Structure formats: C-alpha cells, structure tokens
Amino acid sequence: MPYRLTLLLVAAAALLLMPTAAAADDDAYQEMLQLSRAAADAVDDGNFELGAVKFRQAFDAHPDPVLLNNEMIAWYRADDCHNALVPARTFLDLYGQNEEDIDESDRRNVRTVTIECHLQLAERALDDDDLILANYHLDMVSPKDHDDDEQQRYTALRDDLSAHPDFDAAPSDDTPSAAASPGDGSSSQHFAWGQIAGGVALAGIGLSMHTVALSRQSQLQSLAEEDASLFEERRSDWSDYQNTARWMVPTLYVLSAAAIGSGTYFLLRDESGPGLSSISPAIGPDHTGLTLTGQF
C-alpha cells in the first residue's frame, strides 16, 4: 500500500477549493474560504491538528465534502486515527449514497483511511492485549473491500487474534439452540454464554468510548496551559462527543456488568429449578435498566 498512501499524503497538500456557483450564503461561503486557507497554511507548516480543526470549522460554516476529506487526511497525517475516523464516518453518512456530485478520489481517500485506521487500531489493541477492542476494529472493515495488501494484514490480524489464548471464538452453528426447553441444560448454558458475550461486547464499546474521551480530556488539559485559542476551538469541536460519553460510558458499563452477572447466574443455578428465563437491557428517555422475565 505505500504507493496509495503516498497519493493520500499528496492529496492532503492539494487543499485548494474550486469556487462554487451561486453560494446560498455569501458570508458563510467567504468564512469557509478563509478558514480553509488557514487550515491549508497550518498543514503546510506541519501543524496537522490545527489544520484539521480549521477544516472542521470551515465545514460547519459552509458544508462541502472536500472539507471533510481534508480534515480526515490532516488527522491521519497527525497519526490520530481515532479522530480521522470521525470525518470519514460523517462523509459516508452525508455523501456515501451521492454518486454524482462526489469526486471519486475523495471517496477512495475515505475508504483507504477508514480501512487503514481500523487495521492500525486493531494492531495496537492486539499489542495491548485488548482483544475486545481488536475484534471490534476488525469487524468494522469488510474483507471483500480490501486490496491484496490489506487482505494479508487483515488475515494476519484475524489469525493472531484467534490464536490468542484468551480469545473465545464465537459459538459454532452446531451449538444447541436457545429455543430448546427451559429445562434443557445445554440450552441454559448456551443462553448464559450469550448473556456473558453480550456483556463483554457492551464493555468493549464502553471502553473504546471511554479511551477516546479520556484522550481528548488530556489533550484539552494540555492545551489549556499551552494554547488558549486552540483549546477553545478543540473544546467546541469535541463538546458533543464528550457530553455523550459522560452518560453513555457509565450506562454501557452498568448494562455490561448486569449482563455478565446474569449470565454467570444462569451458569451456576440449579438447572432443574425455577428461575429467570430471560434478561435484556431496557433503555428509555427517562430510564435505563433491565427487563426480567421468568418462571417462579
């Protein structure tokens, strides 16, 4: 992949925007141009993080898919894959189905950075023995979209993950069905392991969000002492994610603990005795908890 990545880095330096016809709001359009020029200057000076923030501000002033592409590449060049994936996802959400107005090179850049970043983050998670996070990042990329080099890396990472002594593979298709009678011991154990696996998955998502939120909080603390202007920009850009993480992370941890605890209960209970037959998360606008059903 070195050749394609070289093209990506060159693309990040080509940050000139073509004028668009009949801008709906000339003031917003001019603000976007000013911010994009400031972003280009920051990238040219090697200040990729500042460039990425400026590109996001330019996009907020006057949305254009090329601004998301440039923000993504700036974060990527800053070796910050967590933040690079945010504009990549936004690009796909807003413009992924628009085949006519999107430049094909921008679409290729988003695809390349998305796959490359998920593979990089999976490698780092494996190095840290964080198997849940590694599996999450590998699940986020589809092997059918890989080129030969990416396919080799993906396969090697999958093999390393599967060979890890602490990694539990998903149940095979011949596992007894959970639809069997409640008194069936194999069905009860299958259900219990399903609860535990679900709890572990929720914990992995919570851990991923928690890690990003803590990293951003640490960066904000440093910027507060070093660069007040950039601190205000970064805090504004990250406020929605940080606010969401404040309630979402503990919620995921609570649901994870409940699911793992209930799964453990099913494994340990007397198979022939009465008890809970199902437990599931219940999340509403004014409550978060669990729904329990069973026979008594």
Coordinates of C-alpha atoms in Angstrom, one line a residue:
M1 CA 0.0 0.0 0.0
P2 CA 2.9 2.5 0.1
Y3 CA 2.0 3.9 -3.4
R4 CA -1.6 4.6 -2.5
L5 CA -0.6 6.2 0.9
T6 CA 1.8 8.5 -1.0
L7 CA -1.1 9.6 -3.1
L8 CA -3.0 10.3 0.1
L9 CA -0.3 12.5 1.5
V10 CA 0.0 14.4 -1.7
A11 CA -3.8 14.8 -1.7
A12 CA -3.6 16.4 1.7
A13 CA -1.3 19.1 0.4
A14 CA -3.7 19.9 -2.5
L15 CA -6.2 21.8 -0.4
L16 CA -7.4 24.5 -2.8
L17 CA -11.1 24.6 -3.2
M18 CA -12.8 25.3 -6.5
P19 CA -15.3 28.2 -6.4
T20 CA -18.9 27.0 -6.4
A21 CA -21.7 28.7 -8.3
A22 CA -24.3 30.8 -6.5
A23 CA -23.4 30.3 -2.9
A24 CA -26.6 30.4 -0.8
D25 CA -24.9 32.5 1.9
D26 CA -22.0 34.6 0.7
D27 CA -20.8 35.5 4.2
A28 CA -20.7 31.8 5.2
Y29 CA -19.1 30.9 2.0
Q30 CA -16.4 33.6 2.4
E31 CA -15.8 32.4 6.0
M32 CA -15.4 28.9 4.8
L33 CA -12.8 30.0 2.2
Q34 CA -10.9 32.0 4.9
L35 CA -10.9 29.1 7.3
S36 CA -9.9 26.6 4.6
R37 CA -6.9 28.8 3.7
A38 CA -5.9 29.0 7.3
A39 CA -6.2 25.2 7.5
A40 CA -4.1 24.8 4.4
D41 CA -1.4 27.1 5.9
A42 CA -1.4 25.1 9.1
V43 CA -1.0 21.8 7.2
D44 CA 1.8 23.3 5.1
D45 CA 3.6 24.2 8.4
G46 CA 3.2 20.7 9.7
N47 CA 0.6 21.6 12.3
F48 CA -1.9 18.9 11.2
E49 CA -4.1 19.0 14.3
L50 CA -4.7 22.8 13.9
G51 CA -5.4 22.3 10.2
A52 CA -7.9 19.5 11.0
V53 CA -9.8 21.7 13.4
K54 CA -9.8 24.6 10.9
F55 CA -11.2 22.3 8.2
R56 CA -14.0 21.2 10.5
Q57 CA -14.8 24.9 11.3
A58 CA -14.9 25.6 7.6
F59 CA -17.2 22.7 7.0
D60 CA -19.5 23.9 9.8
A61 CA -19.6 27.4 8.2
H62 CA -20.4 26.1 4.7
P63 CA -20.6 22.3 4.2
D64 CA -18.6 20.8 1.4
P65 CA -17.5 17.1 1.2
V66 CA -13.9 18.1 0.3
L67 CA -13.5 19.8 3.7
L68 CA -14.4 16.6 5.5
N69 CA -11.9 14.7 3.3
N70 CA -9.2 17.3 4.1
E71 CA -10.0 17.2 7.8
M72 CA -9.7 13.4 7.8
I73 CA -6.4 13.4 6.0
A74 CA -5.0 16.1 8.3
W75 CA -5.9 13.9 11.4
Y76 CA -4.4 10.9 9.6
R77 CA -1.1 12.8 9.0
A78 CA -1.1 13.7 12.7
D79 CA -1.2 9.9 13.4
D80 CA -4.5 10.3 15.1
C81 CA -6.7 7.6 13.7
H82 CA -9.4 7.9 16.4
N83 CA -10.1 11.5 15.2
A84 CA -9.6 10.7 11.5
L85 CA -12.4 8.2 11.6
V86 CA -14.9 10.8 12.7
P87 CA -14.9 12.9 9.5
A88 CA -14.7 9.7 7.5
R89 CA -17.9 8.4 9.1
T90 CA -19.5 11.9 8.6
F91 CA -18.5 11.8 4.9
L92 CA -20.1 8.4 4.4
D93 CA -23.2 9.3 6.3
L94 CA -23.8 12.6 4.4
Y95 CA -22.5 11.8 1.0
G96 CA -22.0 8.0 0.8
Q97 CA -25.0 7.5 -1.4
N98 CA -24.3 10.5 -3.6
E99 CA -22.6 9.1 -6.7
E100 CA -22.9 12.1 -9.0
D101 CA -21.5 15.1 -7.0
I102 CA -18.7 13.4 -5.1
D103 CA -15.2 13.3 -6.5
E104 CA -14.1 9.7 -6.9
S105 CA -10.6 10.5 -5.4
D106 CA -12.3 11.8 -2.2
R107 CA -14.3 8.6 -2.0
R108 CA -11.2 6.5 -2.4
N109 CA -9.4 8.5 0.3
V110 CA -12.2 7.9 2.8
R111 CA -12.2 4.2 2.0
T112 CA -8.4 4.0 2.3
V113 CA -8.2 5.9 5.6
T114 CA -11.1 4.0 7.1
I115 CA -9.6 0.6 6.4
E116 CA -6.0 1.7 7.3
C117 CA -7.1 3.3 10.6
H118 CA -9.2 0.3 11.7
L119 CA -6.3 -2.1 10.9
Q120 CA -3.8 0.2 12.7
L121 CA -6.1 0.4 15.8
A122 CA -6.6 -3.3 15.7
E123 CA -2.8 -3.9 15.7
R124 CA -2.4 -1.5 18.6
A125 CA -5.2 -3.2 20.6
L126 CA -3.6 -6.6 20.0
D127 CA -0.2 -5.3 21.2
D128 CA -2.0 -4.1 24.3
D129 CA -3.8 -7.5 24.7
D130 CA -7.1 -5.7 24.3
L131 CA -8.9 -8.5 22.4
I132 CA -12.3 -7.0 22.5
L133 CA -11.2 -3.7 21.0
A134 CA -9.1 -5.5 18.4
N135 CA -12.1 -7.6 17.4
Y136 CA -14.3 -4.5 17.2
H137 CA -11.9 -2.7 14.8
L138 CA -11.6 -5.8 12.6
D139 CA -15.4 -6.2 12.5
M140 CA -15.6 -2.6 11.3
V141 CA -13.9 -3.3 8.0
S142 CA -15.3 -5.8 5.4
P143 CA -12.7 -8.2 3.9
K144 CA -14.4 -8.0 0.5
D145 CA -13.4 -4.3 0.1
H146 CA -9.7 -4.9 0.8
D147 CA -6.9 -4.9 -1.8
D148 CA -4.2 -7.7 -1.7
D149 CA -2.0 -5.9 0.9
E150 CA -5.0 -5.0 3.2
Q151 CA -6.3 -8.6 2.9
Q152 CA -3.0 -10.0 4.0
R153 CA -2.9 -7.7 7.0
Y154 CA -6.5 -8.4 7.9
T155 CA -6.0 -12.1 7.7
A156 CA -2.8 -12.0 9.7
L157 CA -4.6 -9.9 12.4
R158 CA -7.5 -12.3 12.5
D159 CA -5.1 -15.2 12.8
D160 CA -3.2 -13.5 15.6
L161 CA -6.5 -12.7 17.4
S162 CA -7.8 -16.3 17.1
A163 CA -4.5 -17.8 18.3
H164 CA -4.5 -15.6 21.4
P165 CA -5.0 -17.9 24.4
D166 CA -7.6 -15.6 26.0
F167 CA -9.7 -15.1 22.9
D168 CA -13.0 -17.0 22.8
A169 CA -14.3 -17.7 19.3
A170 CA -18.0 -17.3 18.6
P171 CA -20.2 -20.4 19.1
S172 CA -20.4 -22.7 16.1
D173 CA -23.6 -23.3 14.1
D174 CA -24.0 -26.7 15.7
T175 CA -24.3 -25.3 19.2
P176 CA -27.7 -26.4 20.7
S177 CA -30.4 -23.9 20.0
A178 CA -31.5 -21.5 22.7
A179 CA -35.1 -22.2 21.7
A180 CA -35.0 -25.6 23.4
S181 CA -37.0 -26.2 26.5
P182 CA -36.1 -24.1 29.6
G183 CA -35.1 -27.3 31.5
D184 CA -32.5 -28.3 28.9
G185 CA -29.1 -27.9 30.4
S186 CA -27.2 -27.3 27.1
S187 CA -29.8 -24.6 26.1
S188 CA -29.4 -22.9 29.5
Q189 CA -25.7 -22.8 29.2
H190 CA -25.9 -21.5 25.6
F191 CA -28.2 -18.7 26.8
A192 CA -25.9 -17.9 29.7
W193 CA -22.8 -17.7 27.5
G194 CA -24.8 -15.5 25.1
Q195 CA -25.5 -13.1 28.0
I196 CA -21.9 -13.0 29.0
A197 CA -20.7 -12.4 25.4
G198 CA -23.2 -9.6 25.1
G199 CA -22.0 -8.1 28.3
V200 CA -18.4 -8.3 27.1
A201 CA -19.3 -6.6 23.8
L202 CA -21.0 -3.8 25.7
A203 CA -17.9 -3.4 27.8
G204 CA -15.8 -3.2 24.7
I205 CA -17.9 -0.4 23.2
G206 CA -17.8 1.5 26.5
L207 CA -14.1 1.0 26.9
S208 CA -13.5 2.4 23.4
M209 CA -15.6 5.5 24.0
H210 CA -14.0 5.9 27.4
T211 CA -10.5 5.7 26.0
V212 CA -11.3 8.4 23.3
A213 CA -13.0 10.7 25.9
L214 CA -10.0 10.4 28.3
S215 CA -7.5 11.1 25.5
R216 CA -9.4 14.2 24.4
Q217 CA -9.7 15.4 28.0
S218 CA -6.0 15.0 28.5
Q219 CA -5.3 17.0 25.3
L220 CA -7.7 19.7 26.4
Q221 CA -5.9 20.0 29.8
S222 CA -2.6 20.4 28.0
L223 CA -4.0 23.0 25.5
A224 CA -5.5 25.0 28.4
E225 CA -1.9 25.7 29.5
E226 CA -0.2 26.0 26.1
D227 CA -2.7 27.4 23.6
A228 CA -5.9 29.1 24.8
S229 CA -7.2 29.7 21.3
L230 CA -6.7 26.1 20.1
F231 CA -8.2 25.0 23.5
E232 CA -11.4 26.8 22.8
E233 CA -11.6 25.5 19.2
R234 CA -11.0 21.9 20.2
R235 CA -13.4 22.0 23.2
S236 CA -16.1 23.3 20.9
D237 CA -15.5 20.6 18.3
W238 CA -15.4 17.8 20.9
S239 CA -18.2 19.0 23.2
D240 CA -21.0 16.8 21.7
Y241 CA -18.8 13.6 21.9
Q242 CA -17.6 14.4 25.4
N243 CA -21.1 15.1 26.7
T244 CA -22.5 11.9 25.1
A245 CA -19.6 9.9 26.6
R246 CA -20.3 11.2 30.1
W247 CA -23.7 9.4 30.2
M248 CA -23.1 6.7 27.6
V249 CA -20.0 5.2 29.1
P250 CA -21.3 4.5 32.6
T251 CA -24.6 3.2 31.1
L252 CA -22.7 0.7 28.9
Y253 CA -20.6 -0.4 31.9
V254 CA -23.7 -0.9 34.1
L255 CA -25.5 -2.9 31.4
S256 CA -22.3 -4.9 30.7
A257 CA -22.0 -5.8 34.4
A258 CA -25.7 -6.7 34.6
A259 CA -25.5 -8.9 31.5
I260 CA -22.3 -10.7 32.7
G261 CA -23.7 -11.1 36.2
S262 CA -26.9 -12.6 34.9
G263 CA -25.0 -14.9 32.5
T264 CA -22.9 -16.1 35.4
Y265 CA -26.1 -16.7 37.5
F266 CA -27.5 -18.9 34.7
L267 CA -24.3 -21.0 34.6
L268 CA -24.3 -21.5 38.4
R269 CA -28.0 -22.0 39.1
D270 CA -29.7 -25.4 39.5
E271 CA -30.7 -26.4 36.0
S272 CA -33.8 -28.2 37.2
G273 CA -35.0 -25.5 39.4
P274 CA -37.2 -22.5 38.6
G275 CA -35.6 -19.1 37.9
L276 CA -35.2 -16.3 35.4
S277 CA -35.6 -17.3 31.8
S278 CA -34.5 -14.1 30.2
I279 CA -32.9 -10.8 30.9
S280 CA -32.5 -7.9 28.5
P281 CA -31.4 -4.2 28.6
A282 CA -34.2 -1.6 28.7
I283 CA -33.3 1.9 27.7
G284 CA -35.8 4.7 27.5
P285 CA -35.9 8.5 27.5
D286 CA -36.3 8.6 31.3
H287 CA -34.9 5.3 32.5
T288 CA -32.0 2.8 32.0
G289 CA -32.1 -0.7 33.4
L290 CA -33.0 -4.3 32.7
T291 CA -36.2 -6.3 31.8
L292 CA -36.5 -9.6 33.6
T293 CA -38.9 -12.4 32.8
G294 CA -39.1 -15.9 34.2
Q295 CA -41.0 -18.7 35.9
F296 CA -41.4 -18.9 39.7

